Short mmCIF file of N, CA and C in Angstrom, two decimals:
data_model
loop_
_atom_site.label_atom_id
_atom_site.label_comp_id
_atom_site.label_asym_id
_atom_site.label_seq_id
_atom_site.Cartn_x
_atom_site.Cartn_y
_atom_site.Cartn_z
N UNK A 1 134.83 158.11 141.65
CA UNK A 1 135.04 159.52 141.43
C UNK A 1 133.74 160.25 141.77
N UNK A 2 133.87 161.38 142.49
CA UNK A 2 132.71 162.22 142.79
C UNK A 2 132.96 163.62 142.22
N UNK A 3 131.97 164.12 141.49
CA UNK A 3 132.00 165.48 140.94
C UNK A 3 130.83 166.21 141.58
N UNK A 4 131.12 167.34 142.24
CA UNK A 4 130.07 168.05 142.95
C UNK A 4 130.13 169.54 142.64
N UNK A 5 128.93 170.15 142.47
CA UNK A 5 128.81 171.59 142.23
C UNK A 5 129.78 172.07 141.14
N UNK A 6 129.61 171.52 139.95
CA UNK A 6 130.46 171.86 138.81
C UNK A 6 129.57 172.18 137.61
N UNK A 7 130.17 172.80 136.61
CA UNK A 7 129.39 173.11 135.41
C UNK A 7 130.28 173.11 134.18
N UNK A 8 129.62 173.01 133.02
CA UNK A 8 130.32 173.06 131.74
C UNK A 8 129.50 173.90 130.77
N UNK A 9 130.19 174.79 130.06
CA UNK A 9 129.57 175.57 128.98
C UNK A 9 130.55 175.54 127.81
N UNK A 10 130.12 175.99 126.66
CA UNK A 10 130.99 176.04 125.50
C UNK A 10 130.42 175.24 124.35
N UNK A 11 131.27 174.90 123.40
CA UNK A 11 130.85 174.18 122.20
C UNK A 11 131.69 172.91 122.08
N UNK A 12 131.03 171.79 121.79
CA UNK A 12 131.71 170.51 121.65
C UNK A 12 131.59 170.05 120.20
N UNK A 13 132.72 169.67 119.60
CA UNK A 13 132.75 169.10 118.25
C UNK A 13 133.38 167.72 118.34
N UNK A 14 132.68 166.70 117.85
CA UNK A 14 133.21 165.35 117.92
C UNK A 14 132.39 164.44 117.01
N UNK A 15 132.94 163.25 116.76
CA UNK A 15 132.20 162.32 115.92
C UNK A 15 131.60 161.15 116.70
N UNK A 16 131.92 160.99 117.99
CA UNK A 16 131.27 159.93 118.77
C UNK A 16 131.69 159.99 120.22
N UNK A 17 130.80 159.45 121.08
CA UNK A 17 131.02 159.30 122.51
C UNK A 17 131.47 160.60 123.18
N UNK A 18 130.73 161.63 122.95
CA UNK A 18 131.06 162.93 123.53
C UNK A 18 129.87 163.44 124.33
N UNK A 19 130.14 164.43 125.16
CA UNK A 19 129.06 165.04 125.91
C UNK A 19 129.48 166.45 126.30
N UNK A 20 128.59 167.09 127.04
CA UNK A 20 128.88 168.41 127.54
C UNK A 20 129.39 168.40 128.97
N UNK A 21 129.66 167.21 129.53
CA UNK A 21 130.14 167.17 130.91
C UNK A 21 131.23 166.11 131.11
N UNK A 22 130.89 164.85 131.03
CA UNK A 22 131.87 163.75 131.18
C UNK A 22 131.90 163.01 129.85
N UNK A 23 133.06 162.85 129.26
CA UNK A 23 133.15 162.17 127.97
C UNK A 23 132.68 160.74 128.03
N UNK A 24 133.45 159.87 128.66
CA UNK A 24 133.12 158.45 128.77
C UNK A 24 133.53 157.95 130.13
N UNK A 25 132.89 156.86 130.55
CA UNK A 25 133.30 156.19 131.78
C UNK A 25 133.38 154.70 131.48
N UNK A 26 134.52 154.12 131.80
CA UNK A 26 134.78 152.70 131.59
C UNK A 26 134.91 152.04 132.95
N UNK A 27 133.90 151.27 133.35
CA UNK A 27 133.96 150.57 134.62
C UNK A 27 134.01 151.52 135.81
N UNK A 28 134.12 150.97 137.00
CA UNK A 28 134.24 151.78 138.21
C UNK A 28 132.92 152.43 138.60
N UNK A 29 133.04 153.59 139.23
CA UNK A 29 131.85 154.29 139.73
C UNK A 29 132.02 155.79 139.54
N UNK A 30 130.91 156.46 139.29
CA UNK A 30 130.89 157.91 139.13
C UNK A 30 129.67 158.44 139.86
N UNK A 31 129.88 159.48 140.69
CA UNK A 31 128.80 160.16 141.39
C UNK A 31 128.87 161.63 140.99
N UNK A 32 127.74 162.16 140.51
CA UNK A 32 127.64 163.58 140.16
C UNK A 32 126.55 164.17 141.03
N UNK A 33 126.89 165.21 141.81
CA UNK A 33 125.94 165.88 142.70
C UNK A 33 125.88 167.35 142.35
N UNK A 34 124.71 167.81 141.94
CA UNK A 34 124.57 169.22 141.59
C UNK A 34 125.39 169.57 140.36
N UNK A 35 125.13 170.71 139.80
CA UNK A 35 125.88 171.16 138.64
C UNK A 35 125.01 171.16 137.39
N UNK A 36 125.62 171.62 136.30
CA UNK A 36 124.87 171.67 135.04
C UNK A 36 125.79 171.59 133.85
N UNK A 37 125.20 171.21 132.73
CA UNK A 37 125.85 171.27 131.44
C UNK A 37 124.96 172.07 130.51
N UNK A 38 125.51 173.15 129.97
CA UNK A 38 124.78 173.99 129.02
C UNK A 38 125.65 174.19 127.78
N UNK A 39 126.22 173.11 127.29
CA UNK A 39 127.11 173.16 126.14
C UNK A 39 126.32 173.07 124.83
N UNK A 40 126.87 173.68 123.80
CA UNK A 40 126.32 173.54 122.45
C UNK A 40 126.87 172.23 121.89
N UNK A 41 125.98 171.25 121.71
CA UNK A 41 126.39 169.95 121.21
C UNK A 41 125.90 169.73 119.78
N UNK A 42 125.59 170.81 119.07
CA UNK A 42 125.01 170.68 117.73
C UNK A 42 125.99 170.14 116.70
N UNK A 43 127.29 170.13 116.99
CA UNK A 43 128.26 169.64 116.02
C UNK A 43 128.74 168.22 116.32
N UNK A 44 127.94 167.46 117.06
CA UNK A 44 128.29 166.07 117.29
C UNK A 44 127.78 165.25 116.12
N UNK A 45 128.65 164.48 115.53
CA UNK A 45 128.27 163.70 114.37
C UNK A 45 128.08 162.23 114.67
N UNK A 46 127.52 161.49 113.71
CA UNK A 46 127.33 160.05 113.89
C UNK A 46 128.64 159.30 113.71
N UNK A 47 128.72 158.10 114.31
CA UNK A 47 129.90 157.26 114.09
C UNK A 47 129.88 156.74 112.66
N UNK A 48 130.82 155.92 112.31
CA UNK A 48 130.92 155.45 110.92
C UNK A 48 129.73 154.59 110.49
N UNK A 49 128.91 154.12 111.46
CA UNK A 49 127.71 153.36 111.14
C UNK A 49 126.47 154.23 111.11
N UNK A 50 126.62 155.54 111.24
CA UNK A 50 125.51 156.46 111.20
C UNK A 50 124.74 156.59 112.51
N UNK A 51 125.31 156.07 113.60
CA UNK A 51 124.64 156.11 114.90
C UNK A 51 125.18 157.28 115.72
N UNK A 52 124.28 158.05 116.36
CA UNK A 52 124.70 159.13 117.25
C UNK A 52 124.94 158.53 118.63
N UNK A 53 126.17 158.57 119.10
CA UNK A 53 126.56 157.97 120.37
C UNK A 53 127.02 159.06 121.33
N UNK A 54 126.08 159.87 121.76
CA UNK A 54 126.43 161.03 122.57
C UNK A 54 125.37 161.23 123.65
N UNK A 55 125.81 161.75 124.79
CA UNK A 55 124.89 162.10 125.86
C UNK A 55 125.11 163.52 126.31
N UNK A 56 124.11 164.13 126.91
CA UNK A 56 124.25 165.48 127.41
C UNK A 56 125.21 165.52 128.60
N UNK A 57 125.08 164.56 129.52
CA UNK A 57 125.89 164.55 130.74
C UNK A 57 127.07 163.60 130.61
N UNK A 58 126.83 162.39 130.12
CA UNK A 58 127.89 161.39 129.99
C UNK A 58 127.86 160.88 128.56
N UNK A 59 129.00 161.02 127.88
CA UNK A 59 129.07 160.62 126.48
C UNK A 59 128.76 159.16 126.26
N UNK A 60 129.37 158.29 127.03
CA UNK A 60 129.12 156.85 126.87
C UNK A 60 129.51 156.12 128.15
N UNK A 61 128.85 155.01 128.36
CA UNK A 61 129.04 154.17 129.55
C UNK A 61 129.43 152.78 129.06
N UNK A 62 130.63 152.34 129.40
CA UNK A 62 131.14 151.06 128.93
C UNK A 62 131.69 150.24 130.09
N UNK A 63 131.94 148.97 129.83
CA UNK A 63 132.63 148.14 130.80
C UNK A 63 131.86 146.89 131.14
N UNK A 64 132.59 145.91 131.62
CA UNK A 64 131.99 144.66 132.08
C UNK A 64 132.65 144.29 133.38
N UNK A 65 132.05 144.56 134.51
CA UNK A 65 130.68 145.06 134.62
C UNK A 65 130.57 146.53 134.28
N UNK A 66 129.36 146.93 133.93
CA UNK A 66 129.10 148.34 133.60
C UNK A 66 129.36 149.21 134.82
N UNK A 67 129.84 150.43 134.62
CA UNK A 67 130.09 151.32 135.76
C UNK A 67 128.80 151.67 136.49
N UNK A 68 128.95 151.92 137.78
CA UNK A 68 127.85 152.41 138.59
C UNK A 68 127.85 153.92 138.49
N UNK A 69 126.72 154.49 138.09
CA UNK A 69 126.63 155.94 137.91
C UNK A 69 125.43 156.46 138.68
N UNK A 70 125.68 157.51 139.47
CA UNK A 70 124.61 158.18 140.23
C UNK A 70 124.69 159.67 139.92
N UNK A 71 123.59 160.22 139.44
CA UNK A 71 123.53 161.65 139.14
C UNK A 71 122.32 162.22 139.88
N UNK A 72 122.56 163.27 140.68
CA UNK A 72 121.45 163.88 141.41
C UNK A 72 121.57 165.40 141.40
N UNK A 73 120.42 166.07 141.29
CA UNK A 73 120.40 167.53 141.32
C UNK A 73 121.12 168.17 140.15
N UNK A 74 121.14 167.53 138.99
CA UNK A 74 121.89 168.02 137.84
C UNK A 74 120.93 168.60 136.80
N UNK A 75 121.33 169.72 136.19
CA UNK A 75 120.56 170.31 135.10
C UNK A 75 121.26 169.99 133.79
N UNK A 76 120.64 169.15 132.99
CA UNK A 76 121.15 168.80 131.66
C UNK A 76 120.36 169.63 130.66
N UNK A 77 120.91 170.79 130.31
CA UNK A 77 120.23 171.73 129.43
C UNK A 77 120.29 171.16 128.02
N UNK A 78 119.16 170.70 127.51
CA UNK A 78 119.12 169.94 126.27
C UNK A 78 118.32 170.67 125.20
N UNK A 79 119.03 171.32 124.30
CA UNK A 79 118.37 171.94 123.15
C UNK A 79 118.63 171.15 121.88
N UNK A 80 119.43 170.10 121.97
CA UNK A 80 119.82 169.33 120.79
C UNK A 80 119.21 167.94 120.73
N UNK A 81 118.33 167.62 121.68
CA UNK A 81 117.63 166.34 121.69
C UNK A 81 118.57 165.14 121.80
N UNK A 82 119.61 165.27 122.58
CA UNK A 82 120.53 164.16 122.82
C UNK A 82 120.10 163.41 124.08
N UNK A 83 120.60 162.22 124.26
CA UNK A 83 120.30 161.42 125.45
C UNK A 83 120.99 162.02 126.67
N UNK A 84 120.51 161.68 127.86
CA UNK A 84 121.17 162.09 129.11
C UNK A 84 122.53 161.42 129.19
N UNK A 85 122.57 160.14 128.86
CA UNK A 85 123.80 159.34 128.77
C UNK A 85 123.60 158.36 127.64
N UNK A 86 124.67 158.05 126.91
CA UNK A 86 124.57 157.04 125.87
C UNK A 86 125.11 155.74 126.41
N UNK A 87 124.51 154.59 126.19
CA UNK A 87 123.24 154.39 125.53
C UNK A 87 122.08 154.97 126.34
N UNK A 88 121.10 155.50 125.64
CA UNK A 88 119.96 156.16 126.28
C UNK A 88 119.27 155.21 127.25
N UNK A 89 118.93 155.75 128.42
CA UNK A 89 118.23 154.97 129.42
C UNK A 89 119.12 154.21 130.39
N UNK A 90 120.44 154.30 130.23
CA UNK A 90 121.34 153.55 131.12
C UNK A 90 121.63 154.27 132.42
N UNK A 91 121.30 155.54 132.52
CA UNK A 91 121.46 156.30 133.76
C UNK A 91 120.11 156.93 134.09
N UNK A 92 119.53 156.63 135.27
CA UNK A 92 118.24 157.22 135.62
C UNK A 92 118.33 158.74 135.71
N UNK A 93 117.30 159.43 135.23
CA UNK A 93 117.31 160.90 135.26
C UNK A 93 116.43 161.45 136.39
N UNK A 94 115.86 160.60 137.21
CA UNK A 94 115.03 161.05 138.33
C UNK A 94 115.85 161.91 139.28
N UNK A 95 115.27 163.04 139.72
CA UNK A 95 115.98 163.95 140.63
C UNK A 95 116.90 164.91 139.92
N UNK A 96 116.79 164.96 138.60
CA UNK A 96 117.58 165.86 137.76
C UNK A 96 116.62 166.61 136.84
N UNK A 97 117.15 167.58 136.10
CA UNK A 97 116.34 168.23 135.08
C UNK A 97 116.98 167.99 133.73
N UNK A 98 116.17 167.59 132.75
CA UNK A 98 116.63 167.27 131.41
C UNK A 98 115.67 167.94 130.43
N UNK A 99 116.08 169.05 129.83
CA UNK A 99 115.24 169.77 128.90
C UNK A 99 115.71 171.19 128.71
N UNK A 100 114.79 172.08 128.29
CA UNK A 100 115.19 173.47 128.06
C UNK A 100 114.05 174.46 128.34
N UNK A 101 113.30 174.19 129.39
CA UNK A 101 112.21 175.09 129.78
C UNK A 101 112.70 176.07 130.85
N UNK A 102 112.32 177.35 130.71
CA UNK A 102 112.75 178.36 131.67
C UNK A 102 114.22 178.70 131.46
N UNK A 103 114.98 178.74 132.56
CA UNK A 103 116.42 178.97 132.49
C UNK A 103 117.12 177.88 133.30
N UNK A 104 118.40 177.76 133.12
CA UNK A 104 119.18 176.81 133.91
C UNK A 104 119.04 177.16 135.39
N UNK A 105 119.12 178.46 135.71
CA UNK A 105 119.00 178.89 137.11
C UNK A 105 117.63 178.56 137.70
N UNK A 106 116.56 178.76 136.92
CA UNK A 106 115.22 178.45 137.45
C UNK A 106 115.07 176.96 137.71
N UNK A 107 115.65 176.13 136.86
CA UNK A 107 115.59 174.68 137.08
C UNK A 107 116.45 174.28 138.27
N UNK A 108 117.61 174.92 138.43
CA UNK A 108 118.48 174.66 139.58
C UNK A 108 117.76 175.02 140.88
N UNK A 109 117.06 176.14 140.87
CA UNK A 109 116.30 176.56 142.05
C UNK A 109 115.23 175.53 142.39
N UNK A 110 114.54 175.02 141.38
CA UNK A 110 113.53 173.99 141.57
C UNK A 110 114.13 172.73 142.17
N UNK A 111 115.36 172.40 141.79
CA UNK A 111 116.05 171.22 142.33
C UNK A 111 116.59 171.45 143.74
N UNK A 112 116.49 172.70 144.23
CA UNK A 112 116.90 172.99 145.61
C UNK A 112 118.37 173.27 145.80
N UNK A 113 119.03 173.81 144.76
CA UNK A 113 120.45 174.14 144.90
C UNK A 113 120.66 175.19 145.99
N UNK A 114 121.76 175.09 146.68
CA UNK A 114 122.09 176.00 147.76
C UNK A 114 122.50 177.37 147.22
N UNK A 115 121.85 178.42 147.74
CA UNK A 115 122.26 179.78 147.36
C UNK A 115 123.49 180.22 148.14
N UNK A 116 123.96 179.39 149.06
CA UNK A 116 125.24 179.63 149.72
C UNK A 116 126.39 179.27 148.76
N UNK A 117 126.12 178.35 147.85
CA UNK A 117 127.13 177.86 146.91
C UNK A 117 126.97 178.53 145.55
N UNK A 118 125.71 178.72 145.11
CA UNK A 118 125.41 179.19 143.77
C UNK A 118 124.72 180.55 143.78
N UNK A 119 125.07 181.41 142.81
CA UNK A 119 124.33 182.63 142.51
C UNK A 119 123.36 182.26 141.39
N UNK A 120 122.06 182.28 141.68
CA UNK A 120 121.04 181.88 140.72
C UNK A 120 120.31 183.07 140.11
N UNK A 121 120.91 184.26 140.15
CA UNK A 121 120.23 185.47 139.69
C UNK A 121 120.24 185.64 138.17
N UNK A 122 121.14 184.98 137.45
CA UNK A 122 121.19 185.10 136.00
C UNK A 122 120.61 183.87 135.32
N UNK A 123 120.66 183.85 133.98
CA UNK A 123 120.19 182.67 133.24
C UNK A 123 120.98 181.43 133.61
N UNK A 124 122.31 181.59 133.72
CA UNK A 124 123.18 180.48 134.09
C UNK A 124 123.66 180.67 135.52
N UNK A 125 123.59 179.63 136.35
CA UNK A 125 124.12 179.73 137.72
C UNK A 125 125.62 179.98 137.71
N UNK A 126 126.10 180.67 138.71
CA UNK A 126 127.53 180.90 138.89
C UNK A 126 127.92 180.48 140.30
N UNK A 127 129.06 179.84 140.42
CA UNK A 127 129.56 179.49 141.74
C UNK A 127 129.97 180.76 142.47
N UNK A 128 129.66 180.81 143.77
CA UNK A 128 130.05 181.99 144.57
C UNK A 128 131.49 181.88 145.02
#
């Protein structure tokens, strides 16, 4: 599956394996090119063992073999200190932005997003 030039905003409420973009991926392959998640994930709770199993971009990665995941040019707007993908460190964040400095649009511009596709004039990018 390939997801390109997409975004997610809003509020997510869940008790495990949730995110602001892709919930979970079981096996297979996922490619994400460009886009952002600026969801409020403050209402994500721990599982029954008290563990927070949530990611900003991908809620959880499961399978044997584990799925192949490639994320490039993505802005993971993180104000809640969640992992990029759960389990943390299972998806490389190189070539993406993970944090909350500046605006989503300023980080998208730094990543080289196309202004033919995106309007970067506001805090949040908008598809043209």
